[in-house]
Amino acid sequence: MGDQRAGGISWTDETWNPIRGCSRVSPGCGGAAGVGGCYAEKVAGRFCGPGLPYEGLATIGKQGARWTGEIAFVREHLEDPIRWARPRRIFVNSMSDLFHEKVPRSVVAAIFGVMGIACHHTYQVLTKRADRMRDIVSSLTLDECIAATVDLDAGVTRAQSKRIKEALPAGSPFLARSEAPLWPLPNVILGVTAEDQQRWDERVPLLLETPAALRMVSVEPQLELVRPDATWAPDTFIAPIDALKAAPGLPVIDWIITGGESGPGARPYDLAWARALREQCDASGTAYFFKQAGSNATDGGAPFRTKHHAGKDPAEWPADLRVQQFPEARP
Ligand code: SF4
């Protein structure tokens, strides 16, 4: 099994970037000068020259690429998922953070509107701004989202406008006002990144307060041992699938992804941390996904070296970590 999926991200099929630009917010975004860092920022740095897509959004300096903190809404990419006929997993905003403070609420709503319209896909939304995600998602409705999508139609080409209007009645059972719940969208997985225990303890409770059909936590790049159950009773946190069936609506984590940092200056990653998370997931019936060993892993106290520069080849992993599960839709 190789890693040929979108942007080298093995847990998705496609990336969709209607927003560009971000700013660093916590250690997972990068350490001191030259240490690890945001992959999107590095990519943006390569394309920040005059006339290029990230002009004004990133700069190149002595410390390498850096976000400027500016955000751009890329209108022409808003409806990409509507055009994609084959159902797929779509990672939303791999080159930004949908809940960055400079992304207007109306734009967040329009992006959710597209996710409701193009409902043949499964969307994966990850943020480090868990408080803003909770606040916005808690207060949105699908009607508002669809209206925001259509509003942003103004000023675009007739062909673009026609595609959105055609998609509304045909592509979205949510618009039929059936008995099915309209919100949260059943085809959207909402999640937070929790690169260390502090970020887990801060962001995961906010995620659990966020209306979501499914919830994910990306523990990547994992920077230390993270214990999901350190502050939460297991029966109210990562609940077994059976418990979910018995208690629909109980806020739980459905999916955990882990991996080590890659690239020059990658910070250490102990495979024991990955095993600890796997044990938690096994015990609770939570889907577990080991993404990569990274470029600076250890196993049993010894360096864990791989031929693949980022440790992404499952054939090189210990057998007990060759686990790449996806969450199941809740009944
Ligand atoms: S939040 Fe994500 S995209 Fe933004 S700087 Fe941090 S790692 Fe990069």
PDB file of C-alpha atoms in Angstrom, residues 52-289:
ATOM      1  CA  LEU A  52       1.541  33.364  -7.982  1.00  0.00           C
ATOM      2  CA  PRO A  53      -1.324  31.890  -5.907  1.00  0.00           C
ATOM      3  CA  TYR A  54       0.195  32.727  -2.515  1.00  0.00           C
ATOM      4  CA  GLU A  55       1.390  36.248  -3.289  1.00  0.00           C
ATOM      5  CA  GLY A  56       0.726  38.332  -0.164  1.00  0.00           C
ATOM      6  CA  LEU A  57      -0.151  35.235   1.876  1.00  0.00           C
ATOM      7  CA  ALA A  58       3.386  33.949   2.535  1.00  0.00           C
ATOM      8  CA  THR A  59       6.911  35.303   2.424  1.00  0.00           C
ATOM      9  CA  ILE A  60      10.363  33.798   2.246  1.00  0.00           C
ATOM     10  CA  GLY A  61      12.930  35.044   4.769  1.00  0.00           C
ATOM     11  CA  LYS A  62      15.958  33.832   6.699  1.00  0.00           C
ATOM     12  CA  GLN A  63      13.784  31.386   8.600  1.00  0.00           C
ATOM     13  CA  GLY A  64      12.241  29.979   5.443  1.00  0.00           C
ATOM     14  CA  ALA A  65       8.591  30.347   4.462  1.00  0.00           C
ATOM     15  CA  ARG A  66       6.248  32.205   6.792  1.00  0.00           C
ATOM     16  CA  TRP A  67       2.557  32.970   6.544  1.00  0.00           C
ATOM     17  CA  THR A  68       1.784  36.685   6.509  1.00  0.00           C
ATOM     18  CA  GLY A  69      -1.476  36.103   8.389  1.00  0.00           C
ATOM     19  CA  GLU A  70      -3.553  37.218   5.438  1.00  0.00           C
ATOM     20  CA  ILE A  71      -6.338  35.020   4.063  1.00  0.00           C
ATOM     21  CA  ALA A  72      -7.744  34.749   0.544  1.00  0.00           C
ATOM     22  CA  PHE A  73     -11.117  33.301  -0.404  1.00  0.00           C
ATOM     23  CA  VAL A  74     -10.732  31.585  -3.769  1.00  0.00           C
ATOM     24  CA  ARG A  75     -14.183  31.953  -5.249  1.00  0.00           C
ATOM     25  CA  GLU A  76     -13.431  29.912  -8.361  1.00  0.00           C
ATOM     26  CA  HIS A  77     -12.734  26.850  -6.209  1.00  0.00           C
ATOM     27  CA  LEU A  78     -15.875  27.109  -4.069  1.00  0.00           C
ATOM     28  CA  GLU A  79     -17.875  24.723  -6.182  1.00  0.00           C
ATOM     29  CA  ASP A  80     -15.135  22.192  -7.009  1.00  0.00           C
ATOM     30  CA  PRO A  81     -16.921  19.357  -5.140  1.00  0.00           C
ATOM     31  CA  ILE A  82     -20.098  20.000  -7.119  1.00  0.00           C
ATOM     32  CA  ARG A  83     -18.146  19.335 -10.299  1.00  0.00           C
ATOM     33  CA  TRP A  84     -16.531  16.147  -8.962  1.00  0.00           C
ATOM     34  CA  ALA A  85     -18.941  13.371  -9.906  1.00  0.00           C
ATOM     35  CA  ARG A  86     -17.209  10.379  -8.322  1.00  0.00           C
ATOM     36  CA  PRO A  87     -17.829  10.197  -4.569  1.00  0.00           C
ATOM     37  CA  ARG A  88     -14.660  10.655  -2.570  1.00  0.00           C
ATOM     38  CA  ARG A  89     -13.203  11.694   0.788  1.00  0.00           C
ATOM     39  CA  ILE A  90     -12.343  15.379   0.652  1.00  0.00           C
ATOM     40  CA  PHE A  91      -9.993  17.146   3.077  1.00  0.00           C
ATOM     41  CA  VAL A  92     -11.283  20.720   3.336  1.00  0.00           C
ATOM     42  CA  ASN A  93      -8.641  23.453   3.355  1.00  0.00           C
ATOM     43  CA  SER A  94      -5.355  21.583   3.504  1.00  0.00           C
ATOM     44  CA  MET A  95      -3.728  24.985   2.797  1.00  0.00           C
ATOM     45  CA  SER A  96      -5.479  26.945   5.526  1.00  0.00           C
ATOM     46  CA  ASP A  97      -7.688  26.605   8.584  1.00  0.00           C
ATOM     47  CA  LEU A  98     -11.391  26.989   7.820  1.00  0.00           C
ATOM     48  CA  PHE A  99     -11.989  28.546  11.225  1.00  0.00           C
ATOM     49  CA  HIS A 100      -9.120  31.057  11.090  1.00  0.00           C
ATOM     50  CA  GLU A 101     -10.286  34.323  12.645  1.00  0.00           C
ATOM     51  CA  LYS A 102     -10.041  36.141   9.315  1.00  0.00           C
ATOM     52  CA  VAL A 103     -12.360  33.788   7.449  1.00  0.00           C
ATOM     53  CA  PRO A 104     -15.765  35.501   7.520  1.00  0.00           C
ATOM     54  CA  ARG A 105     -18.643  33.534   8.970  1.00  0.00           C
ATOM     55  CA  SER A 106     -20.521  33.942   5.671  1.00  0.00           C
ATOM     56  CA  VAL A 107     -17.683  32.215   3.809  1.00  0.00           C
ATOM     57  CA  VAL A 108     -17.639  29.350   6.331  1.00  0.00           C
ATOM     58  CA  ALA A 109     -21.382  29.057   5.800  1.00  0.00           C
ATOM     59  CA  ALA A 110     -21.002  29.006   2.004  1.00  0.00           C
ATOM     60  CA  ILE A 111     -18.412  26.224   2.246  1.00  0.00           C
ATOM     61  CA  PHE A 112     -20.771  24.177   4.430  1.00  0.00           C
ATOM     62  CA  GLY A 113     -23.482  24.930   1.877  1.00  0.00           C
ATOM     63  CA  VAL A 114     -21.404  23.300  -0.843  1.00  0.00           C
ATOM     64  CA  MET A 115     -20.842  20.296   1.431  1.00  0.00           C
ATOM     65  CA  GLY A 116     -24.606  19.995   1.782  1.00  0.00           C
ATOM     66  CA  ILE A 117     -25.211  20.375  -1.942  1.00  0.00           C
ATOM     67  CA  ALA A 118     -22.460  18.000  -3.076  1.00  0.00           C
ATOM     68  CA  CYS A 119     -23.531  15.427  -0.521  1.00  0.00           C
ATOM     69  CA  HIS A 120     -22.255  12.417  -2.448  1.00  0.00           C
ATOM     70  CA  HIS A 121     -18.823  13.126  -0.938  1.00  0.00           C
ATOM     71  CA  THR A 122     -17.503  12.712   2.614  1.00  0.00           C
ATOM     72  CA  TYR A 123     -15.765  15.813   3.944  1.00  0.00           C
ATOM     73  CA  GLN A 124     -12.988  15.961   6.539  1.00  0.00           C
ATOM     74  CA  VAL A 125     -12.594  19.295   8.330  1.00  0.00           C
ATOM     75  CA  LEU A 126      -9.666  19.804  10.719  1.00  0.00           C
ATOM     76  CA  THR A 127      -8.984  22.923  12.758  1.00  0.00           C
ATOM     77  CA  LYS A 128      -6.722  24.239  15.472  1.00  0.00           C
ATOM     78  CA  ARG A 129      -9.348  26.917  16.244  1.00  0.00           C
ATOM     79  CA  ALA A 130     -11.732  24.627  18.076  1.00  0.00           C
ATOM     80  CA  ASP A 131     -13.489  27.450  19.920  1.00  0.00           C
ATOM     81  CA  ARG A 132     -14.456  29.251  16.719  1.00  0.00           C
ATOM     82  CA  MET A 133     -15.551  26.001  15.086  1.00  0.00           C
ATOM     83  CA  ARG A 134     -17.828  25.252  18.028  1.00  0.00           C
ATOM     84  CA  ASP A 135     -19.290  28.750  18.065  1.00  0.00           C
ATOM     85  CA  ILE A 136     -19.967  28.945  14.327  1.00  0.00           C
ATOM     86  CA  VAL A 137     -21.153  25.390  13.715  1.00  0.00           C
ATOM     87  CA  SER A 138     -23.432  25.564  16.752  1.00  0.00           C
ATOM     88  CA  SER A 139     -25.171  28.611  15.346  1.00  0.00           C
ATOM     89  CA  LEU A 140     -25.427  27.720  11.653  1.00  0.00           C
ATOM     90  CA  THR A 141     -28.359  26.119   9.874  1.00  0.00           C
ATOM     91  CA  LEU A 142     -28.341  24.399   6.518  1.00  0.00           C
ATOM     92  CA  ASP A 143     -30.707  27.032   5.140  1.00  0.00           C
ATOM     93  CA  GLU A 144     -28.238  29.765   6.065  1.00  0.00           C
ATOM     94  CA  CYS A 145     -25.387  27.806   4.508  1.00  0.00           C
ATOM     95  CA  ILE A 146     -27.208  27.213   1.224  1.00  0.00           C
ATOM     96  CA  ALA A 147     -28.235  30.867   1.112  1.00  0.00           C
ATOM     97  CA  ALA A 148     -24.611  31.912   1.675  1.00  0.00           C
ATOM     98  CA  THR A 149     -23.495  29.642  -1.159  1.00  0.00           C
ATOM     99  CA  VAL A 150     -26.040  31.120  -3.526  1.00  0.00           C
ATOM    100  CA  ASP A 151     -25.222  34.681  -2.412  1.00  0.00           C
ATOM    101  CA  LEU A 152     -21.603  34.161  -3.357  1.00  0.00           C
ATOM    102  CA  ASP A 153     -22.845  33.247  -6.806  1.00  0.00           C
ATOM    103  CA  ALA A 154     -23.242  36.945  -7.561  1.00  0.00           C
ATOM    104  CA  GLY A 155     -20.719  38.244  -9.998  1.00  0.00           C
ATOM    105  CA  VAL A 156     -19.501  34.888 -11.261  1.00  0.00           C
ATOM    106  CA  THR A 157     -19.834  33.581 -14.778  1.00  0.00           C
ATOM    107  CA  ARG A 158     -23.146  32.392 -16.113  1.00  0.00           C
ATOM    108  CA  ALA A 159     -21.767  28.842 -16.421  1.00  0.00           C
ATOM    109  CA  GLN A 160     -20.732  28.778 -12.752  1.00  0.00           C
ATOM    110  CA  SER A 161     -24.079  30.138 -11.684  1.00  0.00           C
ATOM    111  CA  LYS A 162     -25.919  27.545 -13.752  1.00  0.00           C
ATOM    112  CA  ARG A 163     -23.963  24.690 -12.192  1.00  0.00           C
ATOM    113  CA  ILE A 164     -24.854  25.718  -8.651  1.00  0.00           C
ATOM    114  CA  LYS A 165     -28.508  26.184  -9.460  1.00  0.00           C
ATOM    115  CA  GLU A 166     -28.662  22.816 -11.208  1.00  0.00           C
ATOM    116  CA  ALA A 167     -27.032  21.137  -8.231  1.00  0.00           C
ATOM    117  CA  LEU A 168     -29.534  22.485  -5.731  1.00  0.00           C
ATOM    118  CA  PRO A 169     -32.584  20.391  -6.569  1.00  0.00           C
ATOM    119  CA  ALA A 170     -30.823  17.370  -8.038  1.00  0.00           C
ATOM    120  CA  GLY A 171     -27.836  16.880  -5.832  1.00  0.00           C
ATOM    121  CA  SER A 172     -29.057  17.411  -2.340  1.00  0.00           C
ATOM    122  CA  PRO A 173     -31.568  15.254  -0.529  1.00  0.00           C
ATOM    123  CA  PHE A 174     -31.152  17.657   2.385  1.00  0.00           C
ATOM    124  CA  LEU A 175     -33.147  20.192   0.431  1.00  0.00           C
ATOM    125  CA  ALA A 176     -36.094  17.806   0.206  1.00  0.00           C
ATOM    126  CA  ARG A 177     -36.873  18.551   3.861  1.00  0.00           C
ATOM    127  CA  SER A 178     -37.262  14.897   4.706  1.00  0.00           C
ATOM    128  CA  GLU A 179     -37.305  13.429   8.181  1.00  0.00           C
ATOM    129  CA  ALA A 180     -33.534  13.064   8.015  1.00  0.00           C
ATOM    130  CA  PRO A 181     -31.661  15.493  10.230  1.00  0.00           C
ATOM    131  CA  LEU A 182     -30.460  18.499   8.262  1.00  0.00           C
ATOM    132  CA  TRP A 183     -27.836  19.622  10.717  1.00  0.00           C
ATOM    133  CA  PRO A 184     -25.153  18.665  11.458  1.00  0.00           C
ATOM    134  CA  LEU A 185     -24.470  17.453   7.932  1.00  0.00           C
ATOM    135  CA  PRO A 186     -24.245  13.649   8.012  1.00  0.00           C
ATOM    136  CA  ASN A 187     -21.454  13.589   5.416  1.00  0.00           C
ATOM    137  CA  VAL A 188     -19.064  15.888   7.294  1.00  0.00           C
ATOM    138  CA  ILE A 189     -16.451  14.731   9.809  1.00  0.00           C
ATOM    139  CA  LEU A 190     -15.375  17.586  12.068  1.00  0.00           C
ATOM    140  CA  GLY A 191     -12.093  17.419  13.905  1.00  0.00           C
ATOM    141  CA  VAL A 192      -9.284  19.117  15.747  1.00  0.00           C
ATOM    142  CA  THR A 193      -5.542  18.704  15.749  1.00  0.00           C
ATOM    143  CA  ALA A 194      -4.080  17.768  19.140  1.00  0.00           C
ATOM    144  CA  GLU A 195      -0.321  17.527  18.824  1.00  0.00           C
ATOM    145  CA  ASP A 196       0.316  17.284  22.572  1.00  0.00           C
ATOM    146  CA  GLN A 197      -1.557  16.726  25.827  1.00  0.00           C
ATOM    147  CA  GLN A 198      -2.196  20.422  26.412  1.00  0.00           C
ATOM    148  CA  ARG A 199      -3.803  20.837  23.003  1.00  0.00           C
ATOM    149  CA  TRP A 200      -5.837  17.641  23.544  1.00  0.00           C
ATOM    150  CA  ASP A 201      -7.126  18.914  26.851  1.00  0.00           C
ATOM    151  CA  GLU A 202      -7.961  22.336  25.386  1.00  0.00           C
ATOM    152  CA  ARG A 203      -9.472  21.389  22.032  1.00  0.00           C
ATOM    153  CA  VAL A 204     -11.122  18.022  22.412  1.00  0.00           C
ATOM    154  CA  PRO A 205     -13.722  19.205  24.955  1.00  0.00           C
ATOM    155  CA  LEU A 206     -14.626  21.992  22.495  1.00  0.00           C
ATOM    156  CA  LEU A 207     -14.918  19.439  19.697  1.00  0.00           C
ATOM    157  CA  LEU A 208     -17.249  17.365  21.848  1.00  0.00           C
ATOM    158  CA  GLU A 209     -19.430  20.456  22.293  1.00  0.00           C
ATOM    159  CA  THR A 210     -19.597  20.955  18.513  1.00  0.00           C
ATOM    160  CA  PRO A 211     -22.562  19.477  16.631  1.00  0.00           C
ATOM    161  CA  ALA A 212     -21.087  16.854  14.297  1.00  0.00           C
ATOM    162  CA  ALA A 213     -22.155  13.620  12.637  1.00  0.00           C
ATOM    163  CA  LEU A 214     -18.663  12.215  13.233  1.00  0.00           C
ATOM    164  CA  ARG A 215     -15.657  13.584  15.081  1.00  0.00           C
ATOM    165  CA  MET A 216     -11.953  13.080  14.461  1.00  0.00           C
ATOM    166  CA  VAL A 217      -8.753  14.025  16.263  1.00  0.00           C
ATOM    167  CA  SER A 218      -5.492  14.303  14.346  1.00  0.00           C
ATOM    168  CA  VAL A 219      -2.615  13.694  16.740  1.00  0.00           C
ATOM    169  CA  GLU A 220      -0.091  14.751  14.149  1.00  0.00           C
ATOM    170  CA  PRO A 221       2.683  15.670  14.262  1.00  0.00           C
ATOM    171  CA  GLN A 222       2.539  13.922  17.607  1.00  0.00           C
ATOM    172  CA  LEU A 223       5.045  15.646  19.911  1.00  0.00           C
ATOM    173  CA  GLU A 224       4.609  13.683  23.144  1.00  0.00           C
ATOM    174  CA  LEU A 225       2.603  10.921  24.774  1.00  0.00           C
ATOM    175  CA  VAL A 226      -1.081  11.850  24.623  1.00  0.00           C
ATOM    176  CA  ARG A 227      -3.555  10.127  26.888  1.00  0.00           C
ATOM    177  CA  PRO A 228      -7.148  10.552  25.750  1.00  0.00           C
ATOM    178  CA  ASP A 229      -8.435   9.202  29.030  1.00  0.00           C
ATOM    179  CA  ALA A 230      -6.271  11.364  31.284  1.00  0.00           C
ATOM    180  CA  THR A 231      -9.097  13.744  32.030  1.00  0.00           C
ATOM    181  CA  TRP A 232     -12.155  11.913  30.753  1.00  0.00           C
ATOM    182  CA  ALA A 233     -13.939   8.825  31.906  1.00  0.00           C
ATOM    183  CA  PRO A 234     -13.745   6.284  29.072  1.00  0.00           C
ATOM    184  CA  ASP A 235     -17.480   5.710  29.000  1.00  0.00           C
ATOM    185  CA  THR A 236     -18.122   9.363  28.252  1.00  0.00           C
ATOM    186  CA  PHE A 237     -15.228   9.835  25.917  1.00  0.00           C
ATOM    187  CA  ILE A 238     -14.175   7.255  23.340  1.00  0.00           C
ATOM    188  CA  ALA A 239     -17.232   5.109  23.617  1.00  0.00           C
ATOM    189  CA  PRO A 240     -17.420   1.617  22.137  1.00  0.00           C
ATOM    190  CA  ILE A 241     -19.470   1.283  18.992  1.00  0.00           C
ATOM    191  CA  ASP A 242     -22.042  -0.749  20.958  1.00  0.00           C
ATOM    192  CA  ALA A 243     -22.424   2.083  23.420  1.00  0.00           C
ATOM    193  CA  LEU A 244     -22.960   4.488  20.547  1.00  0.00           C
ATOM    194  CA  LYS A 245     -25.816   2.393  19.275  1.00  0.00           C
ATOM    195  CA  ALA A 246     -27.303   2.259  22.733  1.00  0.00           C
ATOM    196  CA  ALA A 247     -26.952   5.962  23.340  1.00  0.00           C
ATOM    197  CA  PRO A 248     -27.259   7.888  20.077  1.00  0.00           C
ATOM    198  CA  GLY A 249     -26.197  11.470  20.439  1.00  0.00           C
ATOM    199  CA  LEU A 250     -23.552  10.789  23.065  1.00  0.00           C
ATOM    200  CA  PRO A 251     -20.610  13.009  22.106  1.00  0.00           C
ATOM    201  CA  VAL A 252     -17.677  10.780  21.266  1.00  0.00           C
ATOM    202  CA  ILE A 253     -14.529  10.702  19.201  1.00  0.00           C
ATOM    203  CA  ASP A 254     -14.975   8.418  16.200  1.00  0.00           C
ATOM    204  CA  TRP A 255     -11.539   8.542  14.617  1.00  0.00           C
ATOM    205  CA  ILE A 256      -7.955   9.136  15.746  1.00  0.00           C
ATOM    206  CA  ILE A 257      -5.043   9.706  13.373  1.00  0.00           C
ATOM    207  CA  THR A 258      -1.427   9.742  14.507  1.00  0.00           C
ATOM    208  CA  GLY A 259       1.959  10.228  12.902  1.00  0.00           C
ATOM    209  CA  GLY A 260       5.401  11.673  13.352  1.00  0.00           C
ATOM    210  CA  GLU A 261       6.792  14.857  11.907  1.00  0.00           C
ATOM    211  CA  SER A 262       8.708  14.695   8.630  1.00  0.00           C
ATOM    212  CA  GLY A 263      11.257  16.853   6.856  1.00  0.00           C
ATOM    213  CA  PRO A 264      14.417  18.663   7.976  1.00  0.00           C
ATOM    214  CA  GLY A 265      14.400  19.419  11.697  1.00  0.00           C
ATOM    215  CA  ALA A 266      11.587  16.967  12.406  1.00  0.00           C
ATOM    216  CA  ARG A 267      10.891  16.630  16.121  1.00  0.00           C
ATOM    217  CA  PRO A 268      11.158  13.213  17.815  1.00  0.00           C
ATOM    218  CA  TYR A 269       8.327  10.682  17.638  1.00  0.00           C
ATOM    219  CA  ASP A 270       8.281   7.576  19.808  1.00  0.00           C
ATOM    220  CA  LEU A 271       6.344   4.670  18.312  1.00  0.00           C
ATOM    221  CA  ALA A 272       5.296   3.845  21.887  1.00  0.00           C
ATOM    222  CA  TRP A 273       3.044   6.932  21.697  1.00  0.00           C
ATOM    223  CA  ALA A 274       1.366   5.499  18.599  1.00  0.00           C
ATOM    224  CA  ARG A 275       0.851   2.165  20.363  1.00  0.00           C
ATOM    225  CA  ALA A 276      -0.675   3.859  23.400  1.00  0.00           C
ATOM    226  CA  LEU A 277      -3.273   5.534  21.202  1.00  0.00           C
ATOM    227  CA  ARG A 278      -3.918   2.318  19.352  1.00  0.00           C
ATOM    228  CA  GLU A 279      -4.627   0.533  22.630  1.00  0.00           C
ATOM    229  CA  GLN A 280      -7.115   3.240  23.572  1.00  0.00           C
ATOM    230  CA  CYS A 281      -8.831   2.928  20.222  1.00  0.00           C
ATOM    231  CA  ASP A 282      -8.927  -0.875  20.367  1.00  0.00           C
ATOM    232  CA  ALA A 283     -10.468  -0.775  23.819  1.00  0.00           C
ATOM    233  CA  SER A 284     -13.169   1.650  22.785  1.00  0.00           C
ATOM    234  CA  GLY A 285     -13.949   0.614  19.212  1.00  0.00           C
ATOM    235  CA  THR A 286     -12.625   3.910  17.867  1.00  0.00           C
ATOM    236  CA  ALA A 287     -11.223   3.907  14.335  1.00  0.00           C
ATOM    237  CA  TYR A 288      -7.423   4.258  14.355  1.00  0.00           C
ATOM    238  CA  PHE A 289      -5.196   5.429  11.548  1.00  0.00           C
TER     239      PHE A 289
END
